[in-house]
CSV table of C-alpha atoms and ligand atoms in Angstrom, one decimal:
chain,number,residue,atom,x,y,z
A,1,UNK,CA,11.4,11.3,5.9
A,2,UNK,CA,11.0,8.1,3.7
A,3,UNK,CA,9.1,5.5,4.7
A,4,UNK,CA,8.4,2.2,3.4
A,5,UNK,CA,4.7,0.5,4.9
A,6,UNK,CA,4.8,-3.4,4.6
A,7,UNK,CA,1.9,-5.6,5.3
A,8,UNK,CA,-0.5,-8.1,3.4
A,9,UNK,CA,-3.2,-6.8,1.0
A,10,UNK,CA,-6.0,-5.3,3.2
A,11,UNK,CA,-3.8,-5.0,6.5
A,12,UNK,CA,-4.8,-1.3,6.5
A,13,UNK,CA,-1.6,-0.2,5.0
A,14,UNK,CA,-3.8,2.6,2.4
A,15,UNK,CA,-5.4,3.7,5.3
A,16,UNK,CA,-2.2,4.3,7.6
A,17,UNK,CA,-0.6,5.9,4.6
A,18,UNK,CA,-3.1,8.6,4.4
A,19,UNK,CA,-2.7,9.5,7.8
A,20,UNK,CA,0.9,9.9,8.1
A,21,UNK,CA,1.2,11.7,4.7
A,22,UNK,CA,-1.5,14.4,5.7
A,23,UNK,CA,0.5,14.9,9.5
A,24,UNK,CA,4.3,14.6,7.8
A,25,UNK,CA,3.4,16.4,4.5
A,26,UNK,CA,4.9,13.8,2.4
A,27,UNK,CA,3.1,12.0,-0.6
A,28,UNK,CA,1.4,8.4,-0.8
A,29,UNK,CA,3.1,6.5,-3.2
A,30,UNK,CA,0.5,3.7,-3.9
A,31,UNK,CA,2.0,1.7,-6.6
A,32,UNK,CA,-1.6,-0.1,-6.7
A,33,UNK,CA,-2.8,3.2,-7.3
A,34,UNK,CA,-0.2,4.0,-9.9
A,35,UNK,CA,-1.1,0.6,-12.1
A,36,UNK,CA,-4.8,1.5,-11.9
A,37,UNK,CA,-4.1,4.8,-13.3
A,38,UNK,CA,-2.0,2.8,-16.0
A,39,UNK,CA,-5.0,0.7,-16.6
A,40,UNK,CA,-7.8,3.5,-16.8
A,41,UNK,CA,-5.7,4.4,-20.4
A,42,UNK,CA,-6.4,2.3,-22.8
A,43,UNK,CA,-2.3,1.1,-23.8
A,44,UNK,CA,-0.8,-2.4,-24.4
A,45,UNK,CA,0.9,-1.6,-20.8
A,46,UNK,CA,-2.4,-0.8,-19.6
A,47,UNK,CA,-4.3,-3.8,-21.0
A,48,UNK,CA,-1.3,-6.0,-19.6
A,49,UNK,CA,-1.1,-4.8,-16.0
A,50,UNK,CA,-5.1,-5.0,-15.8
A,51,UNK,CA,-5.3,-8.9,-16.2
A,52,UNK,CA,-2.6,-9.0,-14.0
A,53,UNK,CA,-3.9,-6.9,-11.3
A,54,UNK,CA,-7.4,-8.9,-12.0
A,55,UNK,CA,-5.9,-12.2,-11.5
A,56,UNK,CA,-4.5,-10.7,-8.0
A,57,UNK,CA,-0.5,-11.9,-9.1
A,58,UNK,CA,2.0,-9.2,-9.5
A,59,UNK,CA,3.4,-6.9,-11.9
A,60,UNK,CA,6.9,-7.6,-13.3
A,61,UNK,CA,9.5,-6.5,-10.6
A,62,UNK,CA,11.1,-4.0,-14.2
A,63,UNK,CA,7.4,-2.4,-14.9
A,64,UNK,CA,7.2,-1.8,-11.1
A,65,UNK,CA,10.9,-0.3,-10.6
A,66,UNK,CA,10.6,1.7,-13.4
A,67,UNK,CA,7.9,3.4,-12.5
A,68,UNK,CA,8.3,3.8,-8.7
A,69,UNK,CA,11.5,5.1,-9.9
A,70,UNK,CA,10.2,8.0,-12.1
A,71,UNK,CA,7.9,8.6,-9.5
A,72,UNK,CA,10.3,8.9,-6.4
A,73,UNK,CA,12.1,11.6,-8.4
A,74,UNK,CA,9.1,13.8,-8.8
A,75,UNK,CA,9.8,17.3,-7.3
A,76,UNK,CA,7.2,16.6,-4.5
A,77,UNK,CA,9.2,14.0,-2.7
A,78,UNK,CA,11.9,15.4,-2.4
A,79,UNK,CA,11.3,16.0,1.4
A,80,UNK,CA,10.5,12.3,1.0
A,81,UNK,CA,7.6,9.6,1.1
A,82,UNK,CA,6.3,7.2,2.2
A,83,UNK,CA,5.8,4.0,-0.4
A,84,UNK,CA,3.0,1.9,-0.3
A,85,UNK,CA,2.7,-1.6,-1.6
A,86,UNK,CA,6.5,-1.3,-2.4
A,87,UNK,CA,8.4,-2.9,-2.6
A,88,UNK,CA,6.4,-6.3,-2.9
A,89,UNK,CA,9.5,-8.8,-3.9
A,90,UNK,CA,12.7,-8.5,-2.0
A,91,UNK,CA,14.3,-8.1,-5.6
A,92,UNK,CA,12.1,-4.4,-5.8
A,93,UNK,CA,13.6,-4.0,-2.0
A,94,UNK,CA,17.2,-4.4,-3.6
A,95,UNK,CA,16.4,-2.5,-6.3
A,96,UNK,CA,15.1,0.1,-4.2
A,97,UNK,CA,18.3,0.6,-1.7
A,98,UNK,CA,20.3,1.2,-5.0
A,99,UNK,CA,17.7,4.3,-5.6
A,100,UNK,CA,17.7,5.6,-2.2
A,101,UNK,CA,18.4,5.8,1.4
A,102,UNK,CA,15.4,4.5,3.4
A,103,UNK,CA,14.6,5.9,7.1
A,104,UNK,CA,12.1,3.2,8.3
A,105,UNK,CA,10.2,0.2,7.5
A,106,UNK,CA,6.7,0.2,9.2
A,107,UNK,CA,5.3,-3.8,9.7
A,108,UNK,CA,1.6,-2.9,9.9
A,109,UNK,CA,0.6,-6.7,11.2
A,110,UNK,CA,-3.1,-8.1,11.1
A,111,UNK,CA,-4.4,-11.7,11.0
A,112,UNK,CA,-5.2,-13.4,7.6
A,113,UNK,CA,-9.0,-14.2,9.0
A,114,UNK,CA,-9.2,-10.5,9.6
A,115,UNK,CA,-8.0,-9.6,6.5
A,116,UNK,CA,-10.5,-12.1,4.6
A,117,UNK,CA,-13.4,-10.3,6.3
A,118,UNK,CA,-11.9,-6.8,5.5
A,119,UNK,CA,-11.3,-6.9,1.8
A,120,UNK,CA,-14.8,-8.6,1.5
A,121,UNK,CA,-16.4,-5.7,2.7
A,122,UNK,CA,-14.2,-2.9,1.1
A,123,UNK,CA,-15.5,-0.3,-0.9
A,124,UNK,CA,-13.5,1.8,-3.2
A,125,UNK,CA,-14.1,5.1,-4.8
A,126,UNK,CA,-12.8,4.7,-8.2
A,127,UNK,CA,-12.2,8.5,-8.6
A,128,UNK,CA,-11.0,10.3,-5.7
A,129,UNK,CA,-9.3,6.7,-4.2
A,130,UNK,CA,-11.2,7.0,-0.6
A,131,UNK,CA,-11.9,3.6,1.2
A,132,UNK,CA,-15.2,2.3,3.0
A,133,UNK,CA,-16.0,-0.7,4.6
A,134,UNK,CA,-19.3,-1.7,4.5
A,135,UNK,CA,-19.8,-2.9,7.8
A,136,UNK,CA,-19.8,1.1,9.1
A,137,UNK,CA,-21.0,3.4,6.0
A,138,UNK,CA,-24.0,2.2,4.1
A,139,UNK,CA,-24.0,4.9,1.9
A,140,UNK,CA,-23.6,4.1,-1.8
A,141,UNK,CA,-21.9,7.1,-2.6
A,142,UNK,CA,-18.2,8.8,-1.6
A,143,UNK,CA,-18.7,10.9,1.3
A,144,UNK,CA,-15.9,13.0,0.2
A,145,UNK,CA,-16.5,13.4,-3.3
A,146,UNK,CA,-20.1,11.8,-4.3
A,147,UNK,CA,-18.7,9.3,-6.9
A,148,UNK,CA,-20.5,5.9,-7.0
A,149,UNK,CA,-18.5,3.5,-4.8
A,150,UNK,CA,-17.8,0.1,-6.1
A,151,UNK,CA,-15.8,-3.5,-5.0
A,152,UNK,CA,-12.6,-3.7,-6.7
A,153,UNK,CA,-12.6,-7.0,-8.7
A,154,UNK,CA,-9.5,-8.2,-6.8
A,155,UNK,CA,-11.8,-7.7,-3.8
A,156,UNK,CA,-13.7,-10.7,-4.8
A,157,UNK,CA,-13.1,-14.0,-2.5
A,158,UNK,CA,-11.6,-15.9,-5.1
A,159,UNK,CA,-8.8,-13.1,-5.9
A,160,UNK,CA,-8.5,-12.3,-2.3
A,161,UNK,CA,-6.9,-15.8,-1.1
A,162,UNK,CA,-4.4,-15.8,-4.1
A,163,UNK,CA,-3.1,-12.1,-3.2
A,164,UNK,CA,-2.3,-13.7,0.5
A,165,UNK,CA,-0.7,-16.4,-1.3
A,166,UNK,CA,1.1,-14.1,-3.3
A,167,UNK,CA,2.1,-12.0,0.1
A,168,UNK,CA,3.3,-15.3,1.7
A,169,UNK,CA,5.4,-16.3,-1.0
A,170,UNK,CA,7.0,-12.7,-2.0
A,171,UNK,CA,6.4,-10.0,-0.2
A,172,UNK,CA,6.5,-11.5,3.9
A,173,UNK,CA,10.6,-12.4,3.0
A,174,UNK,CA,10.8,-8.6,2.9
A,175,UNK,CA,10.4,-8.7,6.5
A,176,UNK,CA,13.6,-10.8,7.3
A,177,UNK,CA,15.2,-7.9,4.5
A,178,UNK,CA,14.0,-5.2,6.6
A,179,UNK,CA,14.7,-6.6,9.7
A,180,UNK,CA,17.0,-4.1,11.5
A,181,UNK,CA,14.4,-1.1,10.2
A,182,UNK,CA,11.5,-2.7,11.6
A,183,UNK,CA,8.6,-0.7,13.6
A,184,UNK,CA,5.8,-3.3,14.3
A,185,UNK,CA,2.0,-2.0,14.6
A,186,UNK,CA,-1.0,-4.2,14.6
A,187,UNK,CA,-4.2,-3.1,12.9
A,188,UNK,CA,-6.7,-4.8,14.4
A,189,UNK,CA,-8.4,-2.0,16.6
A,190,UNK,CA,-9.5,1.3,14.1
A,191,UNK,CA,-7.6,3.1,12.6
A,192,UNK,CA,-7.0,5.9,14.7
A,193,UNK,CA,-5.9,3.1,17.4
A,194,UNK,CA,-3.2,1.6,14.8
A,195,UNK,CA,-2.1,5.4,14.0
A,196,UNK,CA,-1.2,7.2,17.3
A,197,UNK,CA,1.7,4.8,17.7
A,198,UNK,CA,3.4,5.3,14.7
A,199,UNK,CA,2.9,9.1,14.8
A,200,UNK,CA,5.0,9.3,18.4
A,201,UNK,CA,7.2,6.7,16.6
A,202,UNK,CA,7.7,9.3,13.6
A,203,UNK,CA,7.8,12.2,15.9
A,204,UNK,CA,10.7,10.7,17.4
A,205,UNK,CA,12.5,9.4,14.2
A,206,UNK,CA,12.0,12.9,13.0
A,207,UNK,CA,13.3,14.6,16.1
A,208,UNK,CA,16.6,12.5,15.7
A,209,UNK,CA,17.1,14.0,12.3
B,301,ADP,P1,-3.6,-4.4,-2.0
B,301,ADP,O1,-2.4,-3.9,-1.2
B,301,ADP,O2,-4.9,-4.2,-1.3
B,301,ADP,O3,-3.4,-5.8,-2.6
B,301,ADP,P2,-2.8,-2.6,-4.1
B,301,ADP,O4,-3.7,-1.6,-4.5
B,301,ADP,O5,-1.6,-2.2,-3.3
B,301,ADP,O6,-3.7,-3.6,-3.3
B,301,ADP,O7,-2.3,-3.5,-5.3
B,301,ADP,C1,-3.2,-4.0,-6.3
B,301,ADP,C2,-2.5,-4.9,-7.3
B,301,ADP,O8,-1.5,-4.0,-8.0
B,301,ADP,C3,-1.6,-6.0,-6.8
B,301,ADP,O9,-2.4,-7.2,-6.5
B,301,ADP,C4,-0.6,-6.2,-7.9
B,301,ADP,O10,-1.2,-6.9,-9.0
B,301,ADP,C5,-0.3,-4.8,-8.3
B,301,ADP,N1,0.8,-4.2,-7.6
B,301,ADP,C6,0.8,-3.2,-6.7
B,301,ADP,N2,2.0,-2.9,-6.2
B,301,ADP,C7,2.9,-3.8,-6.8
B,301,ADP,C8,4.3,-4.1,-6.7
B,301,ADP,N3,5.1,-3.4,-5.9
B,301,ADP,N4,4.8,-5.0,-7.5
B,301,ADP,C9,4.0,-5.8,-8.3
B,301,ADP,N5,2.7,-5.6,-8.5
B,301,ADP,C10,2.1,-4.6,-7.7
B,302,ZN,ZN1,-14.4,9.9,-3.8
């Protein structure tokens, strides 16, 4: 099954991805999590995608396709995926449907307000990738792995309302794109609330197969 998860930054799509990839045995793409990676070594790429992650714009549509690319033809998906935070510009989505054959597009769908709140309170686990919000673990520490959590620096307010910005501008025309794939889900109750719909909804898309 490959999946596509669209939404703004911070609409929960990490957290959905996880699930699904855990119950359908397919891996999380994260290209966020693929740039950080990038930016951990210390390369001209690396040093070029960090002030452009830190700024909260977005990486050139070629650096992103490239490497999406490469990853999508790792032996581990080839059962399939499910991509997230990809495509972000309806150029990657056109780029992407000349790679491969897409089974659904999930619209995870939360209020910007919401989303403000959210992202000010995330914590991240910059080893194992694991996300907290403040507001419900006060623990310093990952729970899975004991690494010292910290705030991304494009969690910070300032980055937060350009990354909407950004989404508004070039990644929300994906949704007209997608439109005939489309499977709506709204975030706003926990994440076990946003989850069971989509896993009937996968069931069934997988029965079909
Ligand atoms: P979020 O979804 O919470 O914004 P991500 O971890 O998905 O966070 O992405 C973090 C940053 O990585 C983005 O703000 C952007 O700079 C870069 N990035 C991730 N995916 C893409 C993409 N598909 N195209 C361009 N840049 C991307
Ligand atoms: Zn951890």
């Amino acid at each position: 099954m490959k999946i596509i998860l669209l939404g703004a930054p911070g609409s929960g799509k990490g957290t959905l991805a996880k699930k699904i990839s855990k119950d359908f045995d397919i891996p999380q793409i994260s290209t966020g999590d693929l740039f950080r990676a990038i930016v951990k070594d210390d390369s001209p790429l690396g040093r070029q995608v960090k002030e452009i992650m830190e700024s909260g714009s977005l990486v050139p549509d070629e650096v992103t396709i490239e490497i999406v690319k490469k990853r999508i033809n790792e032996s581990d998906c080839k059962n399939g995926f499910i991509l997230d935070g990809f495509p972000r510009t309806v150029a990657q989505g056109e780029a992407l449907e000349k790679i491969t054959q897409i089974d659904s597009v999930i619209l995870v769908e939360l209020p910007f307000e919401t989303i403000i709140e959210r992202l000010s309170s995330r914590r991240t686990c910059p080893d194992c990738g694991e996300i907290f919000n403040t507001n419900d673990y006060a623990s310093a520490n990952c729970s899975k792995c004991g690494a010292t959590l910290i705030q991304r620096d494009d969690d910070k307010p300032e980055t937060i309302k350009h990354r909407l910005e950004v989404y508004e501008n070039n990644t929300a025309p994906l949704i007209n794109f997608y439109s005939a794939r489309l499977y709506k889900v709204s975030s706003d109750k926990t994440p076990e609330d946003t989850y069971r719909p989509v896993k009937t909804f996968l069931e069934s898309l997988e029965a079909k197969k």
